[in-house]
């Protein structure tokens, strides 16, 4: 399933002369892997960032420690800064950011299965949160990867 979407992304980005980067936490590089599984992806994907820790988010993407302190890593505010930072650092047309709680675990305030997304283009940043529930770590990561790819495809359609 993700292969079809990733192929459509590579084709659309190539046709538009667009480049893509990723900033991933809970998916650990799965979005970048889906894109780079497609032949020809090197024309549109130069690099991605796996920023699993808060330190990595700050050092690699420029996420403000004050944003992390105020909202936590799993927040739309942090995903906004991750996407903006990744786009800037990679010099990309588009950046997708993902941070979530794949599980097991979570809390009353940030339950297992909550995943935040941010997508940055020259037009700005769009963020959203999806609650996947607790279908298990692998399933949350799979669904989040698919959602991120759908967001990239849709953003490319708007370029």
PDB file of C-alpha atoms in Angstrom:
ATOM      1  CA  UNK A   1       0.000   0.000   0.000  1.00  0.00           C
ATOM      2  CA  UNK A   2       2.662   2.529   0.949  1.00  0.00           C
ATOM      3  CA  UNK A   3       4.598   1.630  -2.178  1.00  0.00           C
ATOM      4  CA  UNK A   4       1.830   2.923  -4.442  1.00  0.00           C
ATOM      5  CA  UNK A   5       1.628   6.215  -2.557  1.00  0.00           C
ATOM      6  CA  UNK A   6       5.408   6.553  -2.446  1.00  0.00           C
ATOM      7  CA  UNK A   7       5.624   5.929  -6.201  1.00  0.00           C
ATOM      8  CA  UNK A   8       2.986   8.618  -6.775  1.00  0.00           C
ATOM      9  CA  UNK A   9       4.991  10.986  -4.553  1.00  0.00           C
ATOM     10  CA  UNK A  10       8.228  10.407  -6.468  1.00  0.00           C
ATOM     11  CA  UNK A  11       6.438  10.864  -9.799  1.00  0.00           C
ATOM     12  CA  UNK A  12       4.659  14.053  -8.673  1.00  0.00           C
ATOM     13  CA  UNK A  13       7.775  15.562  -7.102  1.00  0.00           C
ATOM     14  CA  UNK A  14       9.824  14.756 -10.187  1.00  0.00           C
ATOM     15  CA  UNK A  15       7.211  16.320 -12.483  1.00  0.00           C
ATOM     16  CA  UNK A  16       7.126  19.498 -10.345  1.00  0.00           C
ATOM     17  CA  UNK A  17      10.865  19.741  -9.751  1.00  0.00           C
ATOM     18  CA  UNK A  18      10.168  19.491  -6.022  1.00  0.00           C
ATOM     19  CA  UNK A  19      12.344  18.002  -3.307  1.00  0.00           C
ATOM     20  CA  UNK A  20      11.213  16.265  -0.119  1.00  0.00           C
ATOM     21  CA  UNK A  21      12.728  15.719   3.303  1.00  0.00           C
ATOM     22  CA  UNK A  22      11.502  13.948   6.417  1.00  0.00           C
ATOM     23  CA  UNK A  23      11.822  14.630  10.149  1.00  0.00           C
ATOM     24  CA  UNK A  24      10.765  11.491  11.987  1.00  0.00           C
ATOM     25  CA  UNK A  25      10.541  10.495  15.603  1.00  0.00           C
ATOM     26  CA  UNK A  26       8.136   7.617  16.324  1.00  0.00           C
ATOM     27  CA  UNK A  27       8.356   6.243  12.783  1.00  0.00           C
ATOM     28  CA  UNK A  28      12.144   6.047  12.985  1.00  0.00           C
ATOM     29  CA  UNK A  29      12.788   6.579   9.277  1.00  0.00           C
ATOM     30  CA  UNK A  30       9.910   4.539   7.878  1.00  0.00           C
ATOM     31  CA  UNK A  31       8.623   7.427   5.741  1.00  0.00           C
ATOM     32  CA  UNK A  32      12.078   8.054   4.288  1.00  0.00           C
ATOM     33  CA  UNK A  33      12.449   4.316   3.664  1.00  0.00           C
ATOM     34  CA  UNK A  34       9.121   4.155   1.818  1.00  0.00           C
ATOM     35  CA  UNK A  35      10.136   7.018  -0.460  1.00  0.00           C
ATOM     36  CA  UNK A  36      13.652   5.752  -1.085  1.00  0.00           C
ATOM     37  CA  UNK A  37      12.333   2.279  -1.904  1.00  0.00           C
ATOM     38  CA  UNK A  38      11.160   3.813  -5.186  1.00  0.00           C
ATOM     39  CA  UNK A  39      13.568   3.825  -8.130  1.00  0.00           C
ATOM     40  CA  UNK A  40      14.369   7.399  -9.108  1.00  0.00           C
ATOM     41  CA  UNK A  41      13.751   8.786  -5.632  1.00  0.00           C
ATOM     42  CA  UNK A  42      17.274  10.225  -5.497  1.00  0.00           C
ATOM     43  CA  UNK A  43      16.057  12.966  -7.844  1.00  0.00           C
ATOM     44  CA  UNK A  44      13.638  14.240  -5.186  1.00  0.00           C
ATOM     45  CA  UNK A  45      14.977  12.991  -1.840  1.00  0.00           C
ATOM     46  CA  UNK A  46      18.444  13.945  -0.644  1.00  0.00           C
ATOM     47  CA  UNK A  47      18.207  13.459   3.119  1.00  0.00           C
ATOM     48  CA  UNK A  48      15.950  12.778   6.058  1.00  0.00           C
ATOM     49  CA  UNK A  49      16.257  13.250   9.795  1.00  0.00           C
ATOM     50  CA  UNK A  50      15.506  10.685  12.482  1.00  0.00           C
ATOM     51  CA  UNK A  51      15.261  12.759  15.634  1.00  0.00           C
ATOM     52  CA  UNK A  52      14.072  10.340  18.265  1.00  0.00           C
ATOM     53  CA  UNK A  53      15.304  12.303  21.291  1.00  0.00           C
ATOM     54  CA  UNK A  54      14.550  15.869  22.311  1.00  0.00           C
ATOM     55  CA  UNK A  55      18.273  16.638  22.062  1.00  0.00           C
ATOM     56  CA  UNK A  56      18.264  15.492  18.423  1.00  0.00           C
ATOM     57  CA  UNK A  57      15.181  17.593  17.675  1.00  0.00           C
ATOM     58  CA  UNK A  58      16.963  20.639  19.097  1.00  0.00           C
ATOM     59  CA  UNK A  59      20.418  20.015  17.623  1.00  0.00           C
ATOM     60  CA  UNK A  60      19.435  18.783  14.158  1.00  0.00           C
ATOM     61  CA  UNK A  61      16.197  20.668  13.479  1.00  0.00           C
ATOM     62  CA  UNK A  62      16.399  23.749  15.686  1.00  0.00           C
ATOM     63  CA  UNK A  63      13.339  22.904  17.780  1.00  0.00           C
ATOM     64  CA  UNK A  64      13.344  25.376  20.669  1.00  0.00           C
ATOM     65  CA  UNK A  65      13.848  23.831  24.111  1.00  0.00           C
ATOM     66  CA  UNK A  66      11.124  26.180  25.351  1.00  0.00           C
ATOM     67  CA  UNK A  67       8.661  24.625  22.875  1.00  0.00           C
ATOM     68  CA  UNK A  68       9.576  21.133  24.069  1.00  0.00           C
ATOM     69  CA  UNK A  69       9.232  22.230  27.714  1.00  0.00           C
ATOM     70  CA  UNK A  70       5.871  23.905  27.154  1.00  0.00           C
ATOM     71  CA  UNK A  71       4.214  21.323  24.896  1.00  0.00           C
ATOM     72  CA  UNK A  72       6.239  18.096  24.968  1.00  0.00           C
ATOM     73  CA  UNK A  73       7.714  16.264  22.000  1.00  0.00           C
ATOM     74  CA  UNK A  74       4.353  14.835  20.968  1.00  0.00           C
ATOM     75  CA  UNK A  75       2.643  18.078  20.014  1.00  0.00           C
ATOM     76  CA  UNK A  76       1.682  19.996  16.927  1.00  0.00           C
ATOM     77  CA  UNK A  77       3.867  22.871  18.119  1.00  0.00           C
ATOM     78  CA  UNK A  78       6.973  20.663  18.087  1.00  0.00           C
ATOM     79  CA  UNK A  79       6.008  19.092  14.747  1.00  0.00           C
ATOM     80  CA  UNK A  80       5.666  22.579  13.283  1.00  0.00           C
ATOM     81  CA  UNK A  81       9.227  23.413  14.327  1.00  0.00           C
ATOM     82  CA  UNK A  82      10.502  20.008  13.202  1.00  0.00           C
ATOM     83  CA  UNK A  83       9.008  20.493   9.726  1.00  0.00           C
ATOM     84  CA  UNK A  84      10.273  24.052   9.404  1.00  0.00           C
ATOM     85  CA  UNK A  85      13.742  23.057  10.611  1.00  0.00           C
ATOM     86  CA  UNK A  86      13.985  20.032   8.330  1.00  0.00           C
ATOM     87  CA  UNK A  87      12.878  22.037   5.302  1.00  0.00           C
ATOM     88  CA  UNK A  88      15.460  24.713   6.047  1.00  0.00           C
ATOM     89  CA  UNK A  89      18.315  22.303   6.844  1.00  0.00           C
ATOM     90  CA  UNK A  90      17.686  20.199   3.727  1.00  0.00           C
ATOM     91  CA  UNK A  91      16.850  23.091   1.438  1.00  0.00           C
ATOM     92  CA  UNK A  92      13.787  21.100   0.406  1.00  0.00           C
ATOM     93  CA  UNK A  93      10.557  22.169  -1.231  1.00  0.00           C
ATOM     94  CA  UNK A  94       8.550  20.168   1.284  1.00  0.00           C
ATOM     95  CA  UNK A  95       9.174  18.619   4.704  1.00  0.00           C
ATOM     96  CA  UNK A  96       7.021  16.177   6.653  1.00  0.00           C
ATOM     97  CA  UNK A  97       7.472  15.779  10.412  1.00  0.00           C
ATOM     98  CA  UNK A  98       6.084  13.051  12.677  1.00  0.00           C
ATOM     99  CA  UNK A  99       6.186  12.676  16.471  1.00  0.00           C
ATOM    100  CA  UNK A 100       4.026  10.347  18.505  1.00  0.00           C
ATOM    101  CA  UNK A 101       3.548   7.675  21.113  1.00  0.00           C
ATOM    102  CA  UNK A 102       3.637   4.347  19.309  1.00  0.00           C
ATOM    103  CA  UNK A 103       3.467   2.423  22.557  1.00  0.00           C
ATOM    104  CA  UNK A 104       3.337   0.620  24.686  1.00  0.00           C
ATOM    105  CA  UNK A 105       2.553   3.239  27.269  1.00  0.00           C
ATOM    106  CA  UNK A 106       1.466   6.818  27.176  1.00  0.00           C
ATOM    107  CA  UNK A 107      -0.418   8.827  29.762  1.00  0.00           C
ATOM    108  CA  UNK A 108      -3.824  10.260  30.482  1.00  0.00           C
ATOM    109  CA  UNK A 109      -2.771  13.451  28.683  1.00  0.00           C
ATOM    110  CA  UNK A 110      -0.829  11.845  25.846  1.00  0.00           C
ATOM    111  CA  UNK A 111      -2.236   8.380  25.219  1.00  0.00           C
ATOM    112  CA  UNK A 112      -0.686   5.566  23.256  1.00  0.00           C
ATOM    113  CA  UNK A 113      -1.477   5.967  19.595  1.00  0.00           C
ATOM    114  CA  UNK A 114      -1.409   9.777  19.503  1.00  0.00           C
ATOM    115  CA  UNK A 115       0.673  10.972  16.565  1.00  0.00           C
ATOM    116  CA  UNK A 116       1.268  14.572  15.519  1.00  0.00           C
ATOM    117  CA  UNK A 117       2.217  15.618  12.009  1.00  0.00           C
ATOM    118  CA  UNK A 118       3.550  18.785  10.432  1.00  0.00           C
ATOM    119  CA  UNK A 119       4.092  19.555   6.768  1.00  0.00           C
ATOM    120  CA  UNK A 120       6.066  22.606   5.666  1.00  0.00           C
ATOM    121  CA  UNK A 121       6.164  24.231   2.245  1.00  0.00           C
ATOM    122  CA  UNK A 122       6.909  27.772   1.088  1.00  0.00           C
ATOM    123  CA  UNK A 123       3.214  28.506   1.702  1.00  0.00           C
ATOM    124  CA  UNK A 124       3.519  27.696   5.422  1.00  0.00           C
ATOM    125  CA  UNK A 125       3.091  24.820   7.837  1.00  0.00           C
ATOM    126  CA  UNK A 126       0.019  22.667   8.393  1.00  0.00           C
ATOM    127  CA  UNK A 127      -0.196  20.504  11.521  1.00  0.00           C
ATOM    128  CA  UNK A 128      -2.635  17.869  12.688  1.00  0.00           C
ATOM    129  CA  UNK A 129      -3.014  15.144  15.279  1.00  0.00           C
ATOM    130  CA  UNK A 130      -4.375  11.649  14.717  1.00  0.00           C
ATOM    131  CA  UNK A 131      -5.467   9.292  17.500  1.00  0.00           C
ATOM    132  CA  UNK A 132      -4.866   5.688  16.426  1.00  0.00           C
ATOM    133  CA  UNK A 133      -5.797   4.115  19.745  1.00  0.00           C
ATOM    134  CA  UNK A 134      -3.690   1.214  21.007  1.00  0.00           C
ATOM    135  CA  UNK A 135      -3.490  -1.335  18.165  1.00  0.00           C
ATOM    136  CA  UNK A 136       0.155  -2.016  19.041  1.00  0.00           C
ATOM    137  CA  UNK A 137       3.457  -0.319  18.324  1.00  0.00           C
ATOM    138  CA  UNK A 138       3.992  -1.736  14.834  1.00  0.00           C
ATOM    139  CA  UNK A 139       0.478  -0.853  13.707  1.00  0.00           C
ATOM    140  CA  UNK A 140       0.654   2.730  15.022  1.00  0.00           C
ATOM    141  CA  UNK A 141       3.938   3.203  13.168  1.00  0.00           C
ATOM    142  CA  UNK A 142       2.520   1.656   9.980  1.00  0.00           C
ATOM    143  CA  UNK A 143      -0.593   3.831  10.051  1.00  0.00           C
ATOM    144  CA  UNK A 144       1.416   6.968  10.862  1.00  0.00           C
ATOM    145  CA  UNK A 145       3.769   6.265   7.959  1.00  0.00           C
ATOM    146  CA  UNK A 146       0.828   5.877   5.594  1.00  0.00           C
ATOM    147  CA  UNK A 147      -0.790   9.082   6.860  1.00  0.00           C
ATOM    148  CA  UNK A 148       2.462  11.013   6.459  1.00  0.00           C
ATOM    149  CA  UNK A 149       2.838   9.757   2.888  1.00  0.00           C
ATOM    150  CA  UNK A 150      -0.759  10.791   2.149  1.00  0.00           C
ATOM    151  CA  UNK A 151      -0.007  14.264   3.511  1.00  0.00           C
ATOM    152  CA  UNK A 152       3.072  14.559   1.287  1.00  0.00           C
ATOM    153  CA  UNK A 153       1.122  13.420  -1.779  1.00  0.00           C
ATOM    154  CA  UNK A 154      -1.659  15.904  -1.059  1.00  0.00           C
ATOM    155  CA  UNK A 155       0.810  18.764  -0.479  1.00  0.00           C
ATOM    156  CA  UNK A 156       2.527  17.997  -3.782  1.00  0.00           C
ATOM    157  CA  UNK A 157      -0.858  18.160  -5.509  1.00  0.00           C
ATOM    158  CA  UNK A 158      -1.252  21.717  -4.164  1.00  0.00           C
ATOM    159  CA  UNK A 159       2.167  22.926  -5.381  1.00  0.00           C
TER     160      UNK A 159
END
